[in-house]
XYZ file of C-alpha atoms in Angstrom:
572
model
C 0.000 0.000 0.000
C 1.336 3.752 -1.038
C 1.694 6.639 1.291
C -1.312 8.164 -0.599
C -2.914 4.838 -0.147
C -2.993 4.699 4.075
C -3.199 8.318 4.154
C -6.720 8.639 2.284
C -7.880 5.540 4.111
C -7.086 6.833 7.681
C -8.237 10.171 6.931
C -11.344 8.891 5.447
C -11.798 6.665 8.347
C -11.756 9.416 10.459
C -13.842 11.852 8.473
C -16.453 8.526 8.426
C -15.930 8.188 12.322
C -17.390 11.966 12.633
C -20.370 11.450 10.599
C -21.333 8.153 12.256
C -21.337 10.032 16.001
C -23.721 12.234 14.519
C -21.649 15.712 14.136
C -22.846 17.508 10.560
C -21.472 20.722 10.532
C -17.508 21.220 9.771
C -16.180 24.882 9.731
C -12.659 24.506 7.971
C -10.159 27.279 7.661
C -7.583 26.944 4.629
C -3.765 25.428 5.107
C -1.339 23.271 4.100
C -1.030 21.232 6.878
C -4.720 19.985 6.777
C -4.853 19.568 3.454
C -5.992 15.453 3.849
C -9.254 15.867 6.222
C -10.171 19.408 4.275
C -10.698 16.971 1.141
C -11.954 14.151 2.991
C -14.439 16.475 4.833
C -15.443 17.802 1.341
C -15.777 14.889 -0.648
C -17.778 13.246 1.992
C -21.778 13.591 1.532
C -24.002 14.473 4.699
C -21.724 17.801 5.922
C -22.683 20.953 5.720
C -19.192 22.964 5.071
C -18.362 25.743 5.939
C -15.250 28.169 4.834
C -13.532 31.281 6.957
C -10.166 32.389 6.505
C -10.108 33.818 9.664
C -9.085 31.599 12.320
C -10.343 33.748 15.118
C -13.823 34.889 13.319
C -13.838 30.638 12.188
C -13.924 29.413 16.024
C -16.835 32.079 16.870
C -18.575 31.266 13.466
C -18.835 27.765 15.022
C -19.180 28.146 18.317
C -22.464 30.212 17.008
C -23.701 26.789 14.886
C -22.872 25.069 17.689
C -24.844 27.002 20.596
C -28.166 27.117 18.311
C -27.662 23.252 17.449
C -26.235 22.075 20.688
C -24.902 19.198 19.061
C -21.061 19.277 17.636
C -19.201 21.793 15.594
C -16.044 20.435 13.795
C -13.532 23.077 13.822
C -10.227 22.412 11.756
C -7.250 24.151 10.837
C -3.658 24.022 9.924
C -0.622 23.707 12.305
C 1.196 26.939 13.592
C -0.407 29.907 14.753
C -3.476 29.597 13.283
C -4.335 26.576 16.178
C -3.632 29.501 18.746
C -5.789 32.294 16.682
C -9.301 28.975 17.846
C -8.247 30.223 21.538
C -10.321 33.069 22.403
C -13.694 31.066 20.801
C -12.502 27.767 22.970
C -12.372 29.418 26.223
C -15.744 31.345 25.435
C -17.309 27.551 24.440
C -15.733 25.962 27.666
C -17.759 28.607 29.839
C -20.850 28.575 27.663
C -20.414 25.326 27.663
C -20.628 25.008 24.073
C -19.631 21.588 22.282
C -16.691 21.909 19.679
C -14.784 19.394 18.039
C -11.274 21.046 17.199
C -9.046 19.444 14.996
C -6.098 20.875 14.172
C -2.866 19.454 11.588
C 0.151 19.085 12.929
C 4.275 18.673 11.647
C 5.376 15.037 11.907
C 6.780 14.660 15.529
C 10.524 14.351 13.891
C 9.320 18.348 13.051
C 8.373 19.230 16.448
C 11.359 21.160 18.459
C 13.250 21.547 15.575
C 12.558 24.754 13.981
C 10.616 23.426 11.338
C 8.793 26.167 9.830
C 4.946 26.778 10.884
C 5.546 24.081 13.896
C 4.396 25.355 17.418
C 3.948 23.025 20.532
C 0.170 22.109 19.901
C 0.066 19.206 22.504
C -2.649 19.879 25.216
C -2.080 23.670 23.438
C -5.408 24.736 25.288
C -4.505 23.517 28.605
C -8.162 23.537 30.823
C -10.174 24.746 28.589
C -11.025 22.197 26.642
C -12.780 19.001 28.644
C -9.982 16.326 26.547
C -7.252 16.178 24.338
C -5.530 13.936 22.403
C -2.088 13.181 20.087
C -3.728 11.069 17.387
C -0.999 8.726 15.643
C 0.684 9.600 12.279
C -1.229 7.892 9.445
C 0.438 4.455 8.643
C -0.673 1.233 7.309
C -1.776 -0.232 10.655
C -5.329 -1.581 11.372
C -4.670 -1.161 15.343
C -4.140 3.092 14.052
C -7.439 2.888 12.412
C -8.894 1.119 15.714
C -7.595 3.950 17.878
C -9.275 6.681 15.523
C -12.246 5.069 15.746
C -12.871 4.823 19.671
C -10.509 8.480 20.119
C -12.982 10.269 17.932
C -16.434 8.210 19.243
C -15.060 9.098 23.015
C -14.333 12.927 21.940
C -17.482 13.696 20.603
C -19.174 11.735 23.728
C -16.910 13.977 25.833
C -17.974 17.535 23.970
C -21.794 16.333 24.585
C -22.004 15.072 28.254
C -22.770 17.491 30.814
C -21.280 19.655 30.891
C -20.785 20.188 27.026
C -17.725 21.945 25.945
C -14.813 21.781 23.683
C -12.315 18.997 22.993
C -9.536 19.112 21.002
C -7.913 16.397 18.594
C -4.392 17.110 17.174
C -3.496 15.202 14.063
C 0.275 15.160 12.602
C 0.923 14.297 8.353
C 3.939 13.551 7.384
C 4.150 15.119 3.257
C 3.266 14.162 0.698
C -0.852 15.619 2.046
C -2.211 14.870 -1.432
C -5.223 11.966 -1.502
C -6.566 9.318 -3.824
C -9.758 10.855 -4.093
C -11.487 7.669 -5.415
C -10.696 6.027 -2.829
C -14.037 4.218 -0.884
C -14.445 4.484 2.763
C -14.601 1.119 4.947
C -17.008 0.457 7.224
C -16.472 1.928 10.864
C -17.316 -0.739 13.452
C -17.718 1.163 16.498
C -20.922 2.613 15.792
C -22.585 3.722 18.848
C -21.490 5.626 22.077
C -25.035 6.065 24.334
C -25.264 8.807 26.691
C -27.621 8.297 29.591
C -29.700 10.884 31.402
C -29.539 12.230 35.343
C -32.842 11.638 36.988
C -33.592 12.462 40.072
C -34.224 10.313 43.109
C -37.749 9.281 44.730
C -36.812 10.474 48.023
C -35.465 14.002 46.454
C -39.001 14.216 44.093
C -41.371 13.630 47.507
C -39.619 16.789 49.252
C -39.371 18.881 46.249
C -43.160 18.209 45.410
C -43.980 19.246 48.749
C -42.042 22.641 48.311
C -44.126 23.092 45.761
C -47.574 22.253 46.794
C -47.411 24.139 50.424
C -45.079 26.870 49.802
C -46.183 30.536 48.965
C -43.370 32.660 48.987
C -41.392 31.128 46.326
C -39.610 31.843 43.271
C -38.443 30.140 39.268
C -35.480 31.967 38.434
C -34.453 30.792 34.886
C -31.489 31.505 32.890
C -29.800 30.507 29.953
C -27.861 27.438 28.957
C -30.998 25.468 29.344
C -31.092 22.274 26.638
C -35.411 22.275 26.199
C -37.680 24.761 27.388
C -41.078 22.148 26.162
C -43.378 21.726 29.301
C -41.981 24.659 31.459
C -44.530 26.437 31.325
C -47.380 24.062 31.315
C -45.574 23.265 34.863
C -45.281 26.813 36.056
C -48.787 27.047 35.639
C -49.578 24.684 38.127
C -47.402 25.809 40.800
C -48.186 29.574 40.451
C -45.006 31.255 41.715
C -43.414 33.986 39.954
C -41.000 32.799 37.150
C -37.969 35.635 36.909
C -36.977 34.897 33.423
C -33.280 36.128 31.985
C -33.668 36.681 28.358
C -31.423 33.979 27.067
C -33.705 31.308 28.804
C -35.718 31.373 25.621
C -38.519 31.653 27.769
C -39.469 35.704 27.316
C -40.905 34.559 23.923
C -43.912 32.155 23.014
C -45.056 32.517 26.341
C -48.962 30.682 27.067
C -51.953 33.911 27.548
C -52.463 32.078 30.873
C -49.044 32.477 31.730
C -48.162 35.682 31.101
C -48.599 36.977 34.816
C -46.332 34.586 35.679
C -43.668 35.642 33.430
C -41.558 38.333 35.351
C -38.971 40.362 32.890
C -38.846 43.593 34.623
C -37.174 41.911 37.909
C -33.741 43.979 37.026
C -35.772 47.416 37.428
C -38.093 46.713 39.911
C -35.513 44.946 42.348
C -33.263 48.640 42.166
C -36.076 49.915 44.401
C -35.753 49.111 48.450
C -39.545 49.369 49.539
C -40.517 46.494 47.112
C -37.795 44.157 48.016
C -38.745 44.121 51.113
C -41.963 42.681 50.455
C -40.707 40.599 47.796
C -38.287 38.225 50.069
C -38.420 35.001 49.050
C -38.421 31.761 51.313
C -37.725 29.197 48.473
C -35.709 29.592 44.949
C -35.326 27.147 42.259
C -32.969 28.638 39.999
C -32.633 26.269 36.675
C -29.820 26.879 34.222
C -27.098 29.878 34.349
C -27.312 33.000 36.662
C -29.488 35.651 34.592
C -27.520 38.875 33.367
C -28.951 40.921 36.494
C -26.579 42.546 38.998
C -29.683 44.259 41.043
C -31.020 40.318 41.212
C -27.856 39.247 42.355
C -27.304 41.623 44.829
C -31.050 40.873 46.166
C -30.562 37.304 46.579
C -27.306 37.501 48.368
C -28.661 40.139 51.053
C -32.233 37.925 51.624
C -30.733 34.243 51.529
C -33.562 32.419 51.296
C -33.472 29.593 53.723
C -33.526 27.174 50.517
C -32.193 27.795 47.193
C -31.701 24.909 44.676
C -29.724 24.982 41.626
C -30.568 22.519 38.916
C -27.589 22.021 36.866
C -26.548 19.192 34.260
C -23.369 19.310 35.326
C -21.872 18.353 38.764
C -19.711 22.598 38.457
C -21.184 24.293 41.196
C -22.220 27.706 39.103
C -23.129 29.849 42.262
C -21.062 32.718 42.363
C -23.229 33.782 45.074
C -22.254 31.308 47.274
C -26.055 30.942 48.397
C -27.344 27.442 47.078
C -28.611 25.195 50.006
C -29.415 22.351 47.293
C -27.483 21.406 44.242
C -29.458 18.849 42.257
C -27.181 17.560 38.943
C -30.483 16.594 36.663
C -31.814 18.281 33.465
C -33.765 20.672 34.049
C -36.894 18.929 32.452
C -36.714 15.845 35.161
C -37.907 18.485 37.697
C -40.656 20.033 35.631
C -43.300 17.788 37.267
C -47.259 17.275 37.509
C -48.168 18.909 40.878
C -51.595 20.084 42.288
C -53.168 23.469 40.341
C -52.553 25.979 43.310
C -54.178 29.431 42.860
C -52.110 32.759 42.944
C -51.362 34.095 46.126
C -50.478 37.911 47.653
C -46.926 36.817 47.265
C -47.233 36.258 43.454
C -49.507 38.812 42.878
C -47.367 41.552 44.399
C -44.599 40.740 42.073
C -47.016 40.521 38.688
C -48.390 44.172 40.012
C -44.482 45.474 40.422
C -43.580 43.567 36.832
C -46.422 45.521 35.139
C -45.850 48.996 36.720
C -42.299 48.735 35.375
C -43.957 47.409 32.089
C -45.702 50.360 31.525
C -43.055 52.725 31.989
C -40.796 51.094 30.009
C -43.635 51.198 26.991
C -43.501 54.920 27.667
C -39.974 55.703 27.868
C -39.707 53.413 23.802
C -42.454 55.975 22.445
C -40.869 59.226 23.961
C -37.047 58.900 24.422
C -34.619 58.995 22.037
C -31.296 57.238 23.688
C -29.803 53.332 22.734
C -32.443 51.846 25.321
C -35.655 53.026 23.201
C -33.888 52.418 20.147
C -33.546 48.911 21.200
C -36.566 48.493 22.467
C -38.260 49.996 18.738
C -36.439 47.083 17.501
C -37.668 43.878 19.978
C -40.843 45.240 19.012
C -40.589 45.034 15.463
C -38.882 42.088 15.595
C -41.298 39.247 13.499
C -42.626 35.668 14.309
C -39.749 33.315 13.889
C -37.036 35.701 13.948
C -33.550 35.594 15.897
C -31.800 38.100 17.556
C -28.192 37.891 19.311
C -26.900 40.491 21.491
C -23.386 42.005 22.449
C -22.140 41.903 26.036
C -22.107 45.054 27.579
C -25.070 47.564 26.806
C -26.524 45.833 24.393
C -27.071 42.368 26.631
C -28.635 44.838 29.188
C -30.816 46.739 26.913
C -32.344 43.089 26.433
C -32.753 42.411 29.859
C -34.398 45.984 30.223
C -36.614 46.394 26.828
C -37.479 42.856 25.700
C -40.615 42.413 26.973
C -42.586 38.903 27.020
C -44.530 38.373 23.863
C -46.093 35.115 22.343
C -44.208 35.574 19.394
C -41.550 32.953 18.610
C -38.182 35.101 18.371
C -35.501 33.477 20.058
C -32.428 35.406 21.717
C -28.662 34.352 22.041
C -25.834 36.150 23.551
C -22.114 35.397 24.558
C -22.347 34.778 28.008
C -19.914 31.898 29.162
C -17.005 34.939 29.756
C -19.250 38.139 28.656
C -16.438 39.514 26.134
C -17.127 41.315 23.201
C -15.222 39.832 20.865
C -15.849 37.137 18.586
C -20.280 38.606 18.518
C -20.445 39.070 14.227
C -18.909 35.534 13.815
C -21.479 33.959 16.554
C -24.356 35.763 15.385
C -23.431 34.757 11.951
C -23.121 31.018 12.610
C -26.295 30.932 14.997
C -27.879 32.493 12.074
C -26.677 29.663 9.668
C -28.141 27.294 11.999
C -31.117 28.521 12.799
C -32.101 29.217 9.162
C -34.424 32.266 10.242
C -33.677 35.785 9.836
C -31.165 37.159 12.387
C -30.550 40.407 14.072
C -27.757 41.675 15.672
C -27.799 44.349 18.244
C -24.192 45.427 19.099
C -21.991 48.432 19.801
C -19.367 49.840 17.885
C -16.306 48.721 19.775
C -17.881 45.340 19.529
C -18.438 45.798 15.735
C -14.598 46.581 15.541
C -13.247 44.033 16.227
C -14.928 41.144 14.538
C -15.059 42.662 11.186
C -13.164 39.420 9.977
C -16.543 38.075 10.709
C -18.263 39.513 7.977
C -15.884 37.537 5.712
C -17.891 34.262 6.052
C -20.779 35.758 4.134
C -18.580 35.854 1.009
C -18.851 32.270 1.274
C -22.339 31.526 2.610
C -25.729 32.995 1.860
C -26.568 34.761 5.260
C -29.791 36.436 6.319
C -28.580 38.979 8.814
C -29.329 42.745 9.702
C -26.902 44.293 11.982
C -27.572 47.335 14.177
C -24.850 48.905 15.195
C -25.505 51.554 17.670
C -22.094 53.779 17.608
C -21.871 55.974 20.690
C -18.225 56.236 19.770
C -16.794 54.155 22.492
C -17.248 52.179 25.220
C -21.034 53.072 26.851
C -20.385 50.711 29.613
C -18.282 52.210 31.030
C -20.247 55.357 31.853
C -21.900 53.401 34.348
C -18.818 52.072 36.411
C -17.139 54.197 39.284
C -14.064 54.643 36.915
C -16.586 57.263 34.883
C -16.230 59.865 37.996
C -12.257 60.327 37.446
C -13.118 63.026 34.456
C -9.128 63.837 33.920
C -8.308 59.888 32.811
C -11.363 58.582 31.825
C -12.147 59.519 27.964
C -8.634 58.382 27.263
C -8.568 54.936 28.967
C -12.154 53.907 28.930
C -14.327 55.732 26.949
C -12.099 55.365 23.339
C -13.500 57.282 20.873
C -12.254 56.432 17.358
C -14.288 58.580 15.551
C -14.793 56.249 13.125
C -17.931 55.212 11.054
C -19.193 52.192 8.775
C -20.755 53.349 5.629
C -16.706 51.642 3.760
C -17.071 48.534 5.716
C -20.900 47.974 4.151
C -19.644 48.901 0.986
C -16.628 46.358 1.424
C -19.047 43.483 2.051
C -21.870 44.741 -0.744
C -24.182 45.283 2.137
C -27.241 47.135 2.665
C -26.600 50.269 4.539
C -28.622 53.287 6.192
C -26.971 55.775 8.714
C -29.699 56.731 11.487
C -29.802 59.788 13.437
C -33.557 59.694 14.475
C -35.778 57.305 15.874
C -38.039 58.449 12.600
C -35.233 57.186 10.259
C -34.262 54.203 12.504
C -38.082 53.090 11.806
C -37.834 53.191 8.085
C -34.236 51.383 8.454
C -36.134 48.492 10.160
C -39.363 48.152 7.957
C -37.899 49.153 4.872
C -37.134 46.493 2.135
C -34.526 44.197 3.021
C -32.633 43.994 -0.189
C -29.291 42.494 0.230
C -28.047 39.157 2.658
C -26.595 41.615 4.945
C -28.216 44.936 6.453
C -26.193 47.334 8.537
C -27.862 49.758 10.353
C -25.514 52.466 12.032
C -27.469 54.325 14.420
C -25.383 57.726 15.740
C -25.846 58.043 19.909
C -24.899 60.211 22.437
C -23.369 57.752 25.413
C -23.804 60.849 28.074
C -27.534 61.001 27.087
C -27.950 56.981 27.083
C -26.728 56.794 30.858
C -28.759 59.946 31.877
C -32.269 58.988 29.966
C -31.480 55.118 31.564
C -31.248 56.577 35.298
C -34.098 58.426 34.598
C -36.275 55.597 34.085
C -34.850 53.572 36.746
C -35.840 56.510 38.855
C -39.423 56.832 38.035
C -40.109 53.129 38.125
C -38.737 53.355 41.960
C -40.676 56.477 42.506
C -43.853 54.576 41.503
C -43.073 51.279 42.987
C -42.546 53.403 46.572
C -46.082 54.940 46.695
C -47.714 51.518 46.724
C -45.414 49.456 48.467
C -43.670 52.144 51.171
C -47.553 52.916 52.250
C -47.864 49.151 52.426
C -45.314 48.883 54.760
């Protein structure tokens, strides 16, 4: 048997291996080095490929497939550098807990420590932050080598899907020559199946928790995101009739039951900034499924009340309380604990909370119809936002803006973020490859420093038909920041924080052949959003002030509170 012989067949045995574990999507970056699995990837039917020069913008692009699929993303590059430029998307995946399968060529181990050209030390390269990592051997004509590819791959792609999901990393060295006999037929794989099995919880656990349910009042959902199914929540919610405090990357803001709807509680991050209603709002049970929601006001109210039982339902057997407040950690999905309990009615406890949700509600309505600042921009766009739509939002303002302004609706829009380390790099490329998965029209809501630096992002649509409009809101810097202490030191802080570049976008849509309309009005920003989409990508730029934003923001904050004391401070 040739070189080219052993090489095709281990690298279609490989590429086989993949498809039989029941990974579809491969994101592949161009090089030399992985030259053999690019062509067996290609050549293979039942992929869907994917191209992006970018290594950095590539790992984001898939970690965006894989967060909307929650199944398995092959990522796969050359050796070198370009292995190191998947890091920043890895880490945000291992958080997020996102699953990736990242391959990545390697030199021949008589290359490694050498100074061979493009040759870096790629072995366990990503240290912690993948979940497993492995040295596959060099191709050779060897059945055991073929044996070991087999059970490597079936065990990484069982490894990226248990709980919790994440990244793992597979680093294959070719010697040269890389080329491949491309007629070559694939043999049959035997291992064929690696089952995972689910968490349930036990009898004696259920019979307490059930009783929670039925006799306790003063209780509280709090649901975040990260969740793997959101079917039957709320048919269960209904039942147990305690306020459900839902983040907006639960998924659970949107398509929300008309019976329901009182339940729902989105405006927990404005009403909780006010003292008189938190004191009447003290919880003595919390059942808190998936991640801790975006809300710093929430988080600050649970750790000062510390309800005498607090149970975290998590997957995974990672403690995610930050808070350091859980009582109960129960590692189950989520769904095992949505159960059939007695139909209680509502009670004072519930009620007060709907009655503080809607008082916020309406001034939020208000503050979208007469303001002018980022937060009623946004909130012009959630509500114009159609039935099975998509929209992904930047950390920083933007991620808030969709805790404050999305309100629940029974529309179907769902609503992805970056989350798993809150950065704002990598966003276009996510948003892009969420998009691509969830083959419904996508929106992304981001901010200018964001916007900068995933441009590389916008690459991928060269390559891909993409159905995405982009609002950039460009305050010309960092609007975060305005909100932080490090805002009152007025000497420093334009220069270190705030950034202006004075730069705007109008080149970069033309660069792309993208639609574009600059906005300086909420009158234009309408017509921007119900105009005629005409191109694959929309970019809307829309000019803001950040010193109005974080003025108009306190503002409402302050008149919510105002309100909120003259029923609840006479109360008490």
């Amino acid at each position: 048997m040739t070189n080219i012989e052993y090489l095709t067949s281990y690298v279609n045995h490989l590429v086989e291996t993949i498809k039989q574990a029941g990974v579809q999507d491969i994101v592949m970056c161009p090089g030399s080095r992985s030259t053999p699995l690019a062509y067996a990837f290609a050549k293979h039917e039942g992929f869907q490929f994917y191209r992006q020069i970018d290594e950095r913008s590539a790992g984001y692009f898939a970690l965006g497939i894989a967060k909307a699929k929650k199944n398995p993303v092959v990522l796969l590059c050359t050796s070198g550098t370009a292995a190191a430029n998947f890091f920043p998307a890895i880490v945000e995946a291992y958080y997020a807990r996102v699953p990736l399968l990242v391959i990545t060529a390697d030199r021949p181990h008589e290359l490694r420590e050498v100074g061979a050209p493009q040759a870096i030390d790629q072995l366990h390269l990503y240290g912690k932050h993948v979940k497993w990592s492995v040295d596959f051997p060099l191709p050779e004509q060897n059945e055991e080598s073929l044996a070991f590819v087999e059970r490597h791959i079936q065990r990484a792609v069982s490894t990226s899907r248990v709980f919790p999901m994440g990244p793992v990393h597979i680093n294959v060295p070719f010697r040269e020559p890389l080329l491949l006999d491309m007629e070559q037929t694939t043999s049959n794989v035997n291992m064929q199946v690696s089952e995972i099995g689910k968490l349930v919880p036990s009898a004696e656990f259920l019979e307490w928790y059930k009783d929670i349910l039925q006799n306790e009042e003063r209780g509280l959902f709090i649901v975040g995101d990260s969740l793997q199914t959101t079917d039957g929540f709320w048919e269960f919610a209904k039942q147990v009739r305690w306020p459900v405090l839902v983040d907006p990357l639960s998924n659970l803001r949107a398509s929300i039951p008309d019976e329901c709807m009182d339940l729902c509680i989105d405006q927990y991050d404005a009403i909780l900034k006010n003292d008189a209603f938190k004191k009447v709002a003290v919880p003595n049970v919390v059942v808190r499924f998936g991640a801790q929601p975006v809300s710093k006001p929430l988080m600050l109210f649970l750790k000062s009340c510390k309800p005498s039982v607090f149970i975290v339902v998590d997957e995974s057997p990672i403690f995610r309380d930050s808070l350091h407040i859980a009582t109960h950690h129960v590692q189950v999905e989520a769904g095992a604990l949505w159960i059939k309990t007695l139909e209680k009615a509502s009670s004072k406890y519930a009620d007060s909370w709907s009655q503080a949700n809607e008082i916020a509600t309406n001034h939020v309505n208000s503050y979208i119809q007469n303001e002018t600042d980022e937060g009623a921009l946004a909130g012009m766009l959630f509500e114009t936002l159609q039935d099975n739509s998509y929209l992904f939002a930047s950390s920083s303002m933007p991620i808030r803006d969709l805790d404050t302004f999305f309100n629940k609706t029974s529309k179907d829009i769902q609503l992805y973020a970056n989350r798993g380390t809150n950065g704002i790099d990598g966003v276009v490329s996510t948003a892009i490859g969420a998009q691509a998965a969830l083959n419904r029209p996508g929106y992304l809501l981001i901010g200018d420093l964001a916007f900068l630096h995933d441009l590389n992002g916008l690459i991928v649509t060269r390559f891909h038909r993409t159905d995405m409009t982009i609002i950039v809101m460009n305050n010309d810097g960092g609007g975060i920041f305005s909100y932080l202490p490090q805002s009152t030191e007025t000497n420093y802080f334009e220069h270190l924080f705030g950034t202006p570049t004075g730069l705007e976008f109008s080149h970069i849509a033309a660069m792309y052949n993208a639609q574009y309309s600059a906005v300086h009005s909420k009158e234009d920003f309408k017509a921007a959003l119900t105009g005629e989409k005409l191109k694959d990508i929309r970019i809307i730029e829309v000019f803001t002030n950040r010193q109005v934003n974080t003025e108009t923001h306190r503002k409402l904050w302050d008149e919510i509170s105002k309100e909120l004391d003259s029923v609840w401070k006479v109360q008490l």
